PDB file of C-alpha atoms and ligand atoms in Angstrom:
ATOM      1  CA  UNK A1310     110.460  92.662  88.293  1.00  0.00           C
ATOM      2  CA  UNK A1311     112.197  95.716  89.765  1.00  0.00           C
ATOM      3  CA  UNK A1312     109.959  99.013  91.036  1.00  0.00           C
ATOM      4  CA  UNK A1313     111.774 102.079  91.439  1.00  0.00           C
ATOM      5  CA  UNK A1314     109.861 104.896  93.392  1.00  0.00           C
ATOM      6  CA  UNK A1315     111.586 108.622  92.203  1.00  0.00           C
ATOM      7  CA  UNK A1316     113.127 109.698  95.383  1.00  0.00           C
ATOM      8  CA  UNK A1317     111.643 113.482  94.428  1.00  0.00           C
ATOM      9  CA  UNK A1318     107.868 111.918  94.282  1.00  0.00           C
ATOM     10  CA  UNK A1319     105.056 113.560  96.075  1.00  0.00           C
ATOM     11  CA  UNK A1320     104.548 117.081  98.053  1.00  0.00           C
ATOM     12  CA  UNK A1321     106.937 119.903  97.391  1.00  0.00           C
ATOM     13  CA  UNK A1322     108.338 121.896 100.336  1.00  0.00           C
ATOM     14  CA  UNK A1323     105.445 124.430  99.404  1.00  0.00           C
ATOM     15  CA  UNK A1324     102.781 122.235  99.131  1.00  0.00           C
ATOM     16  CA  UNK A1325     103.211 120.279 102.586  1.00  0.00           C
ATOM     17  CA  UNK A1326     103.887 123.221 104.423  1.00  0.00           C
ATOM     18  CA  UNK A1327     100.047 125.105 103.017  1.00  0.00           C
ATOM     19  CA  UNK A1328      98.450 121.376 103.655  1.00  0.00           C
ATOM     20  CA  UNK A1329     100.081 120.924 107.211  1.00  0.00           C
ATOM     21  CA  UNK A1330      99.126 124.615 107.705  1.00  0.00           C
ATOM     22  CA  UNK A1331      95.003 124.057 106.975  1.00  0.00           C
ATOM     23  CA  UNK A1332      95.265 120.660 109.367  1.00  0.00           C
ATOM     24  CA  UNK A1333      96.753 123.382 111.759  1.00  0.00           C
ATOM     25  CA  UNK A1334      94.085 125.703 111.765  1.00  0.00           C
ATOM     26  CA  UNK A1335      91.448 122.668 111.477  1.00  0.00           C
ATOM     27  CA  UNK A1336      92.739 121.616 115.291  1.00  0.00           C
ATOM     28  CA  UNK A1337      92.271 125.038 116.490  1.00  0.00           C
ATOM     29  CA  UNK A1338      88.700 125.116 115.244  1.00  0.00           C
ATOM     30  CA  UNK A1339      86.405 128.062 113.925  1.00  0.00           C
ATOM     31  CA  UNK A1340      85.108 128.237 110.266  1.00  0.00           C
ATOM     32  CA  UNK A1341      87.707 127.349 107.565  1.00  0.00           C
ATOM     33  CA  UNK A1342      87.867 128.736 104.624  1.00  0.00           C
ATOM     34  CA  UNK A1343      90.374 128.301 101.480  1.00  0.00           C
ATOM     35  CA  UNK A1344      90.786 130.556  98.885  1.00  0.00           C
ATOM     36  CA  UNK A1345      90.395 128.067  95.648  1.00  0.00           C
ATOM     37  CA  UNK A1346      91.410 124.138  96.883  1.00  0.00           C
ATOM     38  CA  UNK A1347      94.566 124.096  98.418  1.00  0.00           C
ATOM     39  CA  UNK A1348      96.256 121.619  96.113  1.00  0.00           C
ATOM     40  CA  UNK A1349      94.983 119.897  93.546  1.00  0.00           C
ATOM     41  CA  UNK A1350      94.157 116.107  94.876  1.00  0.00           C
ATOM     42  CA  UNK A1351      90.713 115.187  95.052  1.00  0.00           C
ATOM     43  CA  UNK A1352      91.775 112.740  97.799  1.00  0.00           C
ATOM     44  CA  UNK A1353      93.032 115.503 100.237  1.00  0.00           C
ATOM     45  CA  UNK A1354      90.272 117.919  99.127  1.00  0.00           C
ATOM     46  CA  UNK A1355      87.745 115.677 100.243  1.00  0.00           C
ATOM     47  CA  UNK A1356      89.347 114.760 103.458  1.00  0.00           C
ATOM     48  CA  UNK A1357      89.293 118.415 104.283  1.00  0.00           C
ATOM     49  CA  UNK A1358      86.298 119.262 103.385  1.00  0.00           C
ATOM     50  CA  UNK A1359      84.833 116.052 105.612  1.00  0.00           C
ATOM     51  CA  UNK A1360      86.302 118.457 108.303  1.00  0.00           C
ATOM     52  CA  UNK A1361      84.497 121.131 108.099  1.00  0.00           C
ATOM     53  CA  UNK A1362      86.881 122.826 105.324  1.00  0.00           C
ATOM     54  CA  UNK A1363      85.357 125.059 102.514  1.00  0.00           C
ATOM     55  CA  UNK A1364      86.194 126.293  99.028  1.00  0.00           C
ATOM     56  CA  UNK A1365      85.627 129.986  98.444  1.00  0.00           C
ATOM     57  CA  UNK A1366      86.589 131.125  94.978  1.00  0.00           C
ATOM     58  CA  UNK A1367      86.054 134.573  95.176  1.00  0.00           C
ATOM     59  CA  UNK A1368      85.757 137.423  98.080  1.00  0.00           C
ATOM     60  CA  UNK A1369      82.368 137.482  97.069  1.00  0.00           C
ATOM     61  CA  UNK A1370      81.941 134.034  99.103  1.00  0.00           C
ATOM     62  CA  UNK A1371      82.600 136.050 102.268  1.00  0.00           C
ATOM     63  CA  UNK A1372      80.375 138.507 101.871  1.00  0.00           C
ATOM     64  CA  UNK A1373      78.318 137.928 105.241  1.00  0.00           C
ATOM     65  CA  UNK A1374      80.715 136.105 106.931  1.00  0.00           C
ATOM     66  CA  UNK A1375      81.969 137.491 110.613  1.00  0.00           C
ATOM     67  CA  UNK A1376      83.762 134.593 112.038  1.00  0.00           C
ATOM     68  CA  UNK A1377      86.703 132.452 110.305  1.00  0.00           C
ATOM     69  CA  UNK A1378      89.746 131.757 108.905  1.00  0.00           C
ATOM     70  CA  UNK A1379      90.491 132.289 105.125  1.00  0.00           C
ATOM     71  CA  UNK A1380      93.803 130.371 103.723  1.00  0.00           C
ATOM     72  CA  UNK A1381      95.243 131.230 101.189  1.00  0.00           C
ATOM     73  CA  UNK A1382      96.643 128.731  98.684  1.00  0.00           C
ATOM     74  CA  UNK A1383     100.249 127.728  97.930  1.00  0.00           C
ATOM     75  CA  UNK A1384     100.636 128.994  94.368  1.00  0.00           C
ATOM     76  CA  UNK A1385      99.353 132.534  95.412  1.00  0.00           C
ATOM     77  CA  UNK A1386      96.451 134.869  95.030  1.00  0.00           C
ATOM     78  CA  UNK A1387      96.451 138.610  92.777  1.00  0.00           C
ATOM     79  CA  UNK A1388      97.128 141.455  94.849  1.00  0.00           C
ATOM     80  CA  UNK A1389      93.795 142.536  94.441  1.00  0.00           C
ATOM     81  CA  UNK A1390      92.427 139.563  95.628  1.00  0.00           C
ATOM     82  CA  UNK A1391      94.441 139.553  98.593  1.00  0.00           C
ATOM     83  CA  UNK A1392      93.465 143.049  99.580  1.00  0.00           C
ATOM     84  CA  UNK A1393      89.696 142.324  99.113  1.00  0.00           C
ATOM     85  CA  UNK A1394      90.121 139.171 101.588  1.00  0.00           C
ATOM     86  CA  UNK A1395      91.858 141.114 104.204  1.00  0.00           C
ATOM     87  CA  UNK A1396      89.401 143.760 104.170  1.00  0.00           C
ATOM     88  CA  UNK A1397      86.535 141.460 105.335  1.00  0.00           C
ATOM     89  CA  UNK A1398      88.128 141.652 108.750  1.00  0.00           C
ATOM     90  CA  UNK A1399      88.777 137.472 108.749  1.00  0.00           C
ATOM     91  CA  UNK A1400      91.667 136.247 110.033  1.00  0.00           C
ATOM     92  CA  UNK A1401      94.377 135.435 107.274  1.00  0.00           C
ATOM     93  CA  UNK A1402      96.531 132.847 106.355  1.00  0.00           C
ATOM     94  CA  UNK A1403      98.764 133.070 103.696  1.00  0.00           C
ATOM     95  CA  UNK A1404     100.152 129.723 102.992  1.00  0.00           C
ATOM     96  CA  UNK A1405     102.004 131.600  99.124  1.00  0.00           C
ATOM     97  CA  UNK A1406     105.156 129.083  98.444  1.00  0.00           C
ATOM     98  CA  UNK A1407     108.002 131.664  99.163  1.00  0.00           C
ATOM     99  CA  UNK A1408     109.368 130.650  95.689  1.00  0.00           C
ATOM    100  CA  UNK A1409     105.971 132.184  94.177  1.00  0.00           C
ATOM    101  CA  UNK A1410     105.955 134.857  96.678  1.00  0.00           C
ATOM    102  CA  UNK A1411     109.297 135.947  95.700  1.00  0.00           C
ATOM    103  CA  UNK A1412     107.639 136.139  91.244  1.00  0.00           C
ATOM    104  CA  UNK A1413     105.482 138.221  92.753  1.00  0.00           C
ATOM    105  CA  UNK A1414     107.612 140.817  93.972  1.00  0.00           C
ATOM    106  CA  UNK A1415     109.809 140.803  91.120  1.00  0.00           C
ATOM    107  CA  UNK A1416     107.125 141.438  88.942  1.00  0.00           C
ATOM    108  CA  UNK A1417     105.621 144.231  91.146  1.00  0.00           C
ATOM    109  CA  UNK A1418     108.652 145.784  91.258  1.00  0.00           C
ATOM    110  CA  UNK A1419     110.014 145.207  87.456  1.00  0.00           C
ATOM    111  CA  UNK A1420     106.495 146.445  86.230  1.00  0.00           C
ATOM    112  CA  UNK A1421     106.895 149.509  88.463  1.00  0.00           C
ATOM    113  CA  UNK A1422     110.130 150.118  86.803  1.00  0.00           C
ATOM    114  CA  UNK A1423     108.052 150.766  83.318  1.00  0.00           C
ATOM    115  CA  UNK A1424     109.314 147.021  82.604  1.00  0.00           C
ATOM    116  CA  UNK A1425     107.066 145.052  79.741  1.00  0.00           C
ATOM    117  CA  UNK A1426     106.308 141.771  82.238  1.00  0.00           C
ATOM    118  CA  UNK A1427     105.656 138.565  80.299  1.00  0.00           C
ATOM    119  CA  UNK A1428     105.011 135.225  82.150  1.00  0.00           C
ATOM    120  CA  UNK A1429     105.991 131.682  80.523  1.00  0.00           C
ATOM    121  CA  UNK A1430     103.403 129.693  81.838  1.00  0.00           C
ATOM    122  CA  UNK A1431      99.587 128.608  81.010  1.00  0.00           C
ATOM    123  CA  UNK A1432      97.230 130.987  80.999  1.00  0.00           C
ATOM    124  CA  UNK A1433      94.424 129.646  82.871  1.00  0.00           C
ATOM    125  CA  UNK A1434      96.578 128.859  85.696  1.00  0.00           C
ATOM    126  CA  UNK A1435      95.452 130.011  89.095  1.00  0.00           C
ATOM    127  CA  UNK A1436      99.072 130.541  89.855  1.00  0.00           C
ATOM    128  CA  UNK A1437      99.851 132.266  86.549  1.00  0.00           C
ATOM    129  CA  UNK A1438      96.248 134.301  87.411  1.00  0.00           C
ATOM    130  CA  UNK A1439      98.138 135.514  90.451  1.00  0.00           C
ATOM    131  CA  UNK A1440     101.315 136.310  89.152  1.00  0.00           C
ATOM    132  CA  UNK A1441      99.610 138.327  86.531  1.00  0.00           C
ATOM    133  CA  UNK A1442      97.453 140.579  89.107  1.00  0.00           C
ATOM    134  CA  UNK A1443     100.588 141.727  90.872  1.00  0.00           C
ATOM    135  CA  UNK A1444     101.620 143.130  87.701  1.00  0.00           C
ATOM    136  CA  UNK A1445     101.176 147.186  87.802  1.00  0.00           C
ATOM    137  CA  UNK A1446     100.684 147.010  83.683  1.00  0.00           C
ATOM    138  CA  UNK A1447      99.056 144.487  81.702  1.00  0.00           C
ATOM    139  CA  UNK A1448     101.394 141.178  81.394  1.00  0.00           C
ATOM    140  CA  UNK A1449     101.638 139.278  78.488  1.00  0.00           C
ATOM    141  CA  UNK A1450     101.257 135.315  78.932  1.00  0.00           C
ATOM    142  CA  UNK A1451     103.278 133.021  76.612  1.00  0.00           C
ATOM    143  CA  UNK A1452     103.034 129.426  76.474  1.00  0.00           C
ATOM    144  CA  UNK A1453     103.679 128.296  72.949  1.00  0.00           C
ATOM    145  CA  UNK A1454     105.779 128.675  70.285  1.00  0.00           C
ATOM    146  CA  UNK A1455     103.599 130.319  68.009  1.00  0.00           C
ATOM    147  CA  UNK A1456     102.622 132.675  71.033  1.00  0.00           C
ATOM    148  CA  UNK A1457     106.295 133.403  71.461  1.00  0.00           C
ATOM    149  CA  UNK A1458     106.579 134.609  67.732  1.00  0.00           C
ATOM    150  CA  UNK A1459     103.646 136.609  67.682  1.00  0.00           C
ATOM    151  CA  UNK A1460     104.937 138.324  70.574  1.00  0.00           C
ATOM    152  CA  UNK A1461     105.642 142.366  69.917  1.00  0.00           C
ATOM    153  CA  UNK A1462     106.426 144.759  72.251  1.00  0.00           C
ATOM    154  CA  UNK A1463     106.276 148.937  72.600  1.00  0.00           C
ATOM    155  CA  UNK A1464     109.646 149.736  70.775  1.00  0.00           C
ATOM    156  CA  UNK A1465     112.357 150.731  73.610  1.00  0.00           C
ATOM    157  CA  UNK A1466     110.090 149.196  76.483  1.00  0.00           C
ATOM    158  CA  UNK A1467     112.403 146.651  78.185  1.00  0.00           C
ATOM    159  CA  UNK A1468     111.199 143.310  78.887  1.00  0.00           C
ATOM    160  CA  UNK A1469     111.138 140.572  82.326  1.00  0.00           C
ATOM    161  CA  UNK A1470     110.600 137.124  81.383  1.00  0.00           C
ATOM    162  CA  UNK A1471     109.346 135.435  84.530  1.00  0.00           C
ATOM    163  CA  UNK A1472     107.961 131.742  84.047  1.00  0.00           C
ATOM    164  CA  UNK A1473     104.803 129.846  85.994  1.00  0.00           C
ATOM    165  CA  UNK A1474     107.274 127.387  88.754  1.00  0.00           C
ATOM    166  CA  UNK A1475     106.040 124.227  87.466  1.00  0.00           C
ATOM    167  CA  UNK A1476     106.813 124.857  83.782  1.00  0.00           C
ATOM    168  CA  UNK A1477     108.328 122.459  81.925  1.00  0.00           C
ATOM    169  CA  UNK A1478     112.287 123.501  81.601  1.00  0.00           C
ATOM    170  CA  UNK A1479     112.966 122.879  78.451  1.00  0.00           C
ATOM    171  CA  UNK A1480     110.654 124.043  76.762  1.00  0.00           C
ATOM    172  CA  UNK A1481     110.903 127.486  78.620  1.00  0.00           C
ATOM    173  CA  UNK A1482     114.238 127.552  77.232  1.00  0.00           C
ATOM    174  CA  UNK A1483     112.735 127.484  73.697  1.00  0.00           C
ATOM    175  CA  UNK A1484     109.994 130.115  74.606  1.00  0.00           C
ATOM    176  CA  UNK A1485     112.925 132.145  75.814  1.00  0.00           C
ATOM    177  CA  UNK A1486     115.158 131.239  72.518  1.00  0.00           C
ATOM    178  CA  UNK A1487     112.648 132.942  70.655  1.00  0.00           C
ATOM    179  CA  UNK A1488     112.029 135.851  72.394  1.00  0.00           C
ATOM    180  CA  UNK A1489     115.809 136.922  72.814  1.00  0.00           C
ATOM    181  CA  UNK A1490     115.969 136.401  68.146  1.00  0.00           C
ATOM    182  CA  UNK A1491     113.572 139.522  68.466  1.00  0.00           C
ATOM    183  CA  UNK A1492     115.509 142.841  69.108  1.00  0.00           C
ATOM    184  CA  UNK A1493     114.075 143.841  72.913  1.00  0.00           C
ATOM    185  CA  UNK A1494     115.999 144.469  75.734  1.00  0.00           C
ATOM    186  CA  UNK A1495     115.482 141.565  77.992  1.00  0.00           C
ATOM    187  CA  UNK A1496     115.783 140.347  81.691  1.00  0.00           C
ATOM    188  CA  UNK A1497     115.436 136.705  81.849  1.00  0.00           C
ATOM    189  CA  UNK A1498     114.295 135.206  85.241  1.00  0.00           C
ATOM    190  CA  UNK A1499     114.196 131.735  85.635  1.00  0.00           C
ATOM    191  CA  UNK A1500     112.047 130.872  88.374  1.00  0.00           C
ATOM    192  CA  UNK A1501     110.991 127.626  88.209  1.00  0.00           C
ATOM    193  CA  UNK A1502     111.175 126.308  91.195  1.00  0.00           C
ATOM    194  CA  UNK A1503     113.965 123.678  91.683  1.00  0.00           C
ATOM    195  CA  UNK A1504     111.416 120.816  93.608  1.00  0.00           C
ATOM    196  CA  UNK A1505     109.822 120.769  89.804  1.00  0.00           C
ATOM    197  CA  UNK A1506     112.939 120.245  87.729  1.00  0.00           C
ATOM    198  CA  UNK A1507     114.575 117.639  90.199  1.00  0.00           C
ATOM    199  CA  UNK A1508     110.902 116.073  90.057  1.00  0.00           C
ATOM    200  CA  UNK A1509     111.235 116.457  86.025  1.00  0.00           C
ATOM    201  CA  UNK A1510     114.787 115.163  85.771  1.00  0.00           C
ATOM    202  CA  UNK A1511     114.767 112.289  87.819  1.00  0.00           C
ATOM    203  CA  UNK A1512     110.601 111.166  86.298  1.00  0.00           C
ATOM    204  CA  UNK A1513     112.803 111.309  82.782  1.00  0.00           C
ATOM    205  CA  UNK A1514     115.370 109.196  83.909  1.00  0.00           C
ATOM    206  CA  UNK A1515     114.532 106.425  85.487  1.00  0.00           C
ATOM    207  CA  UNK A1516     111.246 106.240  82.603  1.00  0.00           C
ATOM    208  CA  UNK A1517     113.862 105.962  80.107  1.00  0.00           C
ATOM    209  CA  UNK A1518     115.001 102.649  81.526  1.00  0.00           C
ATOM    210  CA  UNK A1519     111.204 101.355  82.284  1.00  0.00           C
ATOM    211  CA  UNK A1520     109.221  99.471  80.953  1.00  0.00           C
ATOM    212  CA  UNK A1521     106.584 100.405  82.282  1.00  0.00           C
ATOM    213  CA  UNK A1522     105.686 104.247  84.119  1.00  0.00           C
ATOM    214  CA  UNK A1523     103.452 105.141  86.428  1.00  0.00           C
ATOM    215  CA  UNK A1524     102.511 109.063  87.565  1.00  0.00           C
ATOM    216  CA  UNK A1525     100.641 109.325  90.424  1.00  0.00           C
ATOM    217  CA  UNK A1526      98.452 112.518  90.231  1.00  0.00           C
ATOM    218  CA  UNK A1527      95.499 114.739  90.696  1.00  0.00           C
ATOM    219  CA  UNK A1528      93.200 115.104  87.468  1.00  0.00           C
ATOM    220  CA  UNK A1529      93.610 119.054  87.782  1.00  0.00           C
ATOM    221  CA  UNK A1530      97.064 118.740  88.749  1.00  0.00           C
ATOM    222  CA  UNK A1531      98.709 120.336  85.697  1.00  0.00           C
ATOM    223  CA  UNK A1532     102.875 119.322  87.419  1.00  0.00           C
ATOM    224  CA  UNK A1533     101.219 115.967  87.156  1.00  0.00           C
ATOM    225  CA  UNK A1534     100.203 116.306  83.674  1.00  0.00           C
ATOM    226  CA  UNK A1535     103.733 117.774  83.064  1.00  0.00           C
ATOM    227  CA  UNK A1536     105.443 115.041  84.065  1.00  0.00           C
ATOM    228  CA  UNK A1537     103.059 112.446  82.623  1.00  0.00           C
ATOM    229  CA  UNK A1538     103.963 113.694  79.371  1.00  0.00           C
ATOM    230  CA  UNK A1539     107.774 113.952  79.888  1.00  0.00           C
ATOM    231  CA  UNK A1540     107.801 110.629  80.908  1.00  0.00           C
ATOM    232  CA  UNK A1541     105.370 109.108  77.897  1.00  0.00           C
ATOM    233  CA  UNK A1542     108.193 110.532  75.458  1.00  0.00           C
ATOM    234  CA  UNK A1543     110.952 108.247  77.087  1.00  0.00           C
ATOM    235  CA  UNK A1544     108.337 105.319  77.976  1.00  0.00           C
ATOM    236  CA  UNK A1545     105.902 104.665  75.562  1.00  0.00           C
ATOM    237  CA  UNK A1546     103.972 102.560  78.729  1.00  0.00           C
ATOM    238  CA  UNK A1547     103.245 105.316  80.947  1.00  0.00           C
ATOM    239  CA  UNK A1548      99.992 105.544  82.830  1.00  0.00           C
ATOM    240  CA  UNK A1549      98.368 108.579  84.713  1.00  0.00           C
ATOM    241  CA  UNK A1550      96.410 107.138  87.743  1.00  0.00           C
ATOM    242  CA  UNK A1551      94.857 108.888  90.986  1.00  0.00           C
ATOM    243  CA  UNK A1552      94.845 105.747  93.151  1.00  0.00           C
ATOM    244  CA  UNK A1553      95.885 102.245  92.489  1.00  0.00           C
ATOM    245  CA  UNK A1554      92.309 101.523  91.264  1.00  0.00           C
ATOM    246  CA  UNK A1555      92.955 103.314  88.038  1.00  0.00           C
ATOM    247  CA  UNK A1556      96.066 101.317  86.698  1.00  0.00           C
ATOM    248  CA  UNK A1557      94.841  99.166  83.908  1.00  0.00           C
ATOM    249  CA  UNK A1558      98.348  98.112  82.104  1.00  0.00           C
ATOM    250  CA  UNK A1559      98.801  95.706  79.870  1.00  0.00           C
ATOM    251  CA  UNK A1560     101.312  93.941  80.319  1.00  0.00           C
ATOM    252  CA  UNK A1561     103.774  91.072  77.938  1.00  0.00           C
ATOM    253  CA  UNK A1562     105.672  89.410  80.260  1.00  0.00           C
ATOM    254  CA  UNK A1563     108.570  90.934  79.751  1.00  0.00           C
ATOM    255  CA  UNK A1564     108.416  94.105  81.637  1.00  0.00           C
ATOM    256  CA  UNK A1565     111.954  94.164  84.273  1.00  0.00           C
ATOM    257  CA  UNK A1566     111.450  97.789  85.699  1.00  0.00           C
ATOM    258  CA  UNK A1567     108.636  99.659  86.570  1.00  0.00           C
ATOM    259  CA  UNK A1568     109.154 103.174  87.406  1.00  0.00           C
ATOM    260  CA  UNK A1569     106.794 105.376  89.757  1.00  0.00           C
ATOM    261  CA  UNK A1570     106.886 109.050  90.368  1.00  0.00           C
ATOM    262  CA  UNK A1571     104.069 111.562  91.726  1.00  0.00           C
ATOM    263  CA  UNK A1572     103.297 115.143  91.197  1.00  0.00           C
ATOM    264  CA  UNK A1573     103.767 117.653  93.688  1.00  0.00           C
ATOM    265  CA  UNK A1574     100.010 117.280  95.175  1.00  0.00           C
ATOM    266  CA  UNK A1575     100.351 113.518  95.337  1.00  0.00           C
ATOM    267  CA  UNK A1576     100.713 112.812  99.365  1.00  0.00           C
ATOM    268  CA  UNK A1577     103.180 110.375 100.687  1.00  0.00           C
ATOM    269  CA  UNK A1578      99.785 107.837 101.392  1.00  0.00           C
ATOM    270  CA  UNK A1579      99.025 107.093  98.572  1.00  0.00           C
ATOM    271  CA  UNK A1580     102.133 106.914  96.990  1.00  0.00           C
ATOM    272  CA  UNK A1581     102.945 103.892  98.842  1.00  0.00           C
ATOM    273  CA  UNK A1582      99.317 102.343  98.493  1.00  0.00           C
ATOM    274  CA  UNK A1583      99.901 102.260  94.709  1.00  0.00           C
ATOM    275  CA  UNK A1584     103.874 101.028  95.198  1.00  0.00           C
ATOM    276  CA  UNK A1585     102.271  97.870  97.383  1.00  0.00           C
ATOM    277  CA  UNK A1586      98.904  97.458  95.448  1.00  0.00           C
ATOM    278  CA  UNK A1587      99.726  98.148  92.064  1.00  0.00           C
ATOM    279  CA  UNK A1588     103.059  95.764  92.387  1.00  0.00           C
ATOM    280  CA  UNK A1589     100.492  93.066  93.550  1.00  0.00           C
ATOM    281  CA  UNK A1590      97.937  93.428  90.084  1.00  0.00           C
ATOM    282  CA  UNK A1591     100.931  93.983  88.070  1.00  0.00           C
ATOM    283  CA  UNK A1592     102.878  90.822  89.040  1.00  0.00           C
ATOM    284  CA  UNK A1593      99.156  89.066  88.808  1.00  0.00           C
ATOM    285  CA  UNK A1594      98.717  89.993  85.185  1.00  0.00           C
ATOM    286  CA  UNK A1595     102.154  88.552  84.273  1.00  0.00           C
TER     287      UNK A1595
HETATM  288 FE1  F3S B1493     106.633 125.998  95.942  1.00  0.00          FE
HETATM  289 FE2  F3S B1493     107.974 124.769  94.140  1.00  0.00          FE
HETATM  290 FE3  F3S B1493     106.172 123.536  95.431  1.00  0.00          FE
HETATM  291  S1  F3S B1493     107.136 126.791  93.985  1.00  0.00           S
HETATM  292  S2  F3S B1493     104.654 125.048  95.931  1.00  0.00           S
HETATM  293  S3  F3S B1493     108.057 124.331  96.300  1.00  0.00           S
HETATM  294  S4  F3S B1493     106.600 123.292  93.275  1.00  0.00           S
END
């Protein structure tokens, strides 16, 4: 039996660089704060918070607060919610993936121009949340095809697509298919970030030769859940686990390849725990 680990498994440029950040600022002490969990893996969130760290999920938690540090997360905060954090006084440390930093500015800027913003993503994600609150006029969030035909728009308002990074490419190409049949005016920015579709493309190849799939992931992590369902089309034995301890596959004896890939909140650890321990029950079920 063959394993093959996706070389694009595990943290993102984005995400290592907010986690490594919050260890940072753990070694130089004081009260840490982060605004919402800073990725979503129970296993690191736990860890952190066994240091000392804490969740705040709105400025509201600081209220009373004098002394501390307040992160904030990789896929980005509303501009509102940023300047009600900085006006507590706290220190701040903005840990915003440049590639969602750089959505927000395009929307600030294209909704300043009297542009309609819409958002391809999922509505009730904190990222999408964020993208939406640097928006000077209400933006519209599509993440369906129905929601993409129902779309209308003031007649001669131009329109900037703008998509959530960790949305699934292809099917933001369809969104966008059916937006551009309507007659608007459109500017189409792709920004999902590349880390997700090399993450995407390589999860869909290598589970189209497996026989079996693993994704390593966070229950909240919705990349994970992404690519969990990418890979389920190609590989109809694909399994969603947190740690090793999850995997129950059954197996036939005639499994060759198993394939392994991890979202983007996945660290390198446990990655490799569930490469060596997982291997081990698999090849003692066979
Ligand atoms: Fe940034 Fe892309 Fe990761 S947007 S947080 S590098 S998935």
């Amino acid at each position: 039996m063959e394993v093959v680990t996706a070389k694009s498994a595990g943290f993102c440029f984005g995400v290592k660089r907010a986690v490594d950040t919050v260890y940072e600022e753990v070694e130089k002490g004081g009260p840490i704060f982060t605004y919402g969990p800073v990725i979503h893996n129970e296993t690191v969130i736990g860890d952190l918070e066994a240091k000392g760290v804490r969740i705040i999920h709105s400025p509201k938690d600081l209220e009373g607060i004098t002394e501390g540090t307040v992160i904030l997360r990789s896929h980005g905060v509303s501009r509102k919610e940023e300047e009600e954090i900085r006006a507590t006084g706290l220190k701040v440390v903005d840990t915003t993936c440049p590639f969602v930093k750089r959505i927000h500015r395009t929307v600030a800027e294209e909704s300043a121009k009297g542009r309609q913003i819409v958002i391809i993503g999922a509505a009730d994600h904190p990222e999408v949340e964020g993208i939406r609150g640097w928006s000077e006029t209400p933006a519209v969030v599509i993440g369906t095809p129905e929601e993409a035909e129902a779309f209308e728009c003031e007649e001669g308002k131009e329109i900037c697509i703008v998509s959530q990074t960790t949305f699934n490419a292809t099917k933001f190409e369809k969104l966008v298919a059916i937006l551009k049949q309507k007659s608007y005016t459109i500017i189409c920015v792709n920004t999902i970030c590349n880390a997700t579709h090399e993450r995407q493309t390589e999860a869909q190849e290598i589970a189209s030769r497996a026989d079996i799939m693993i994704v390593i992931g966070g229950r909240t992590s919705s990349n994970s859940a992404k690519l969990y369902e990418i890979c389920r089309e190609r590989c109809p034995k694909t399994y969603f686990i947190q740690t090793w301890e999850d995997l129950d596959a059954e197996l036939d004896g005639n499994e060759k390849l198993i394939g392994i890939t991890a979202g983007a909140s996945t660290p390198k650890r446990i990655i490799e725990e569930v490469q060596s321990k997982c291997l081990k029950k698999l090849l003692n079920k066979c």
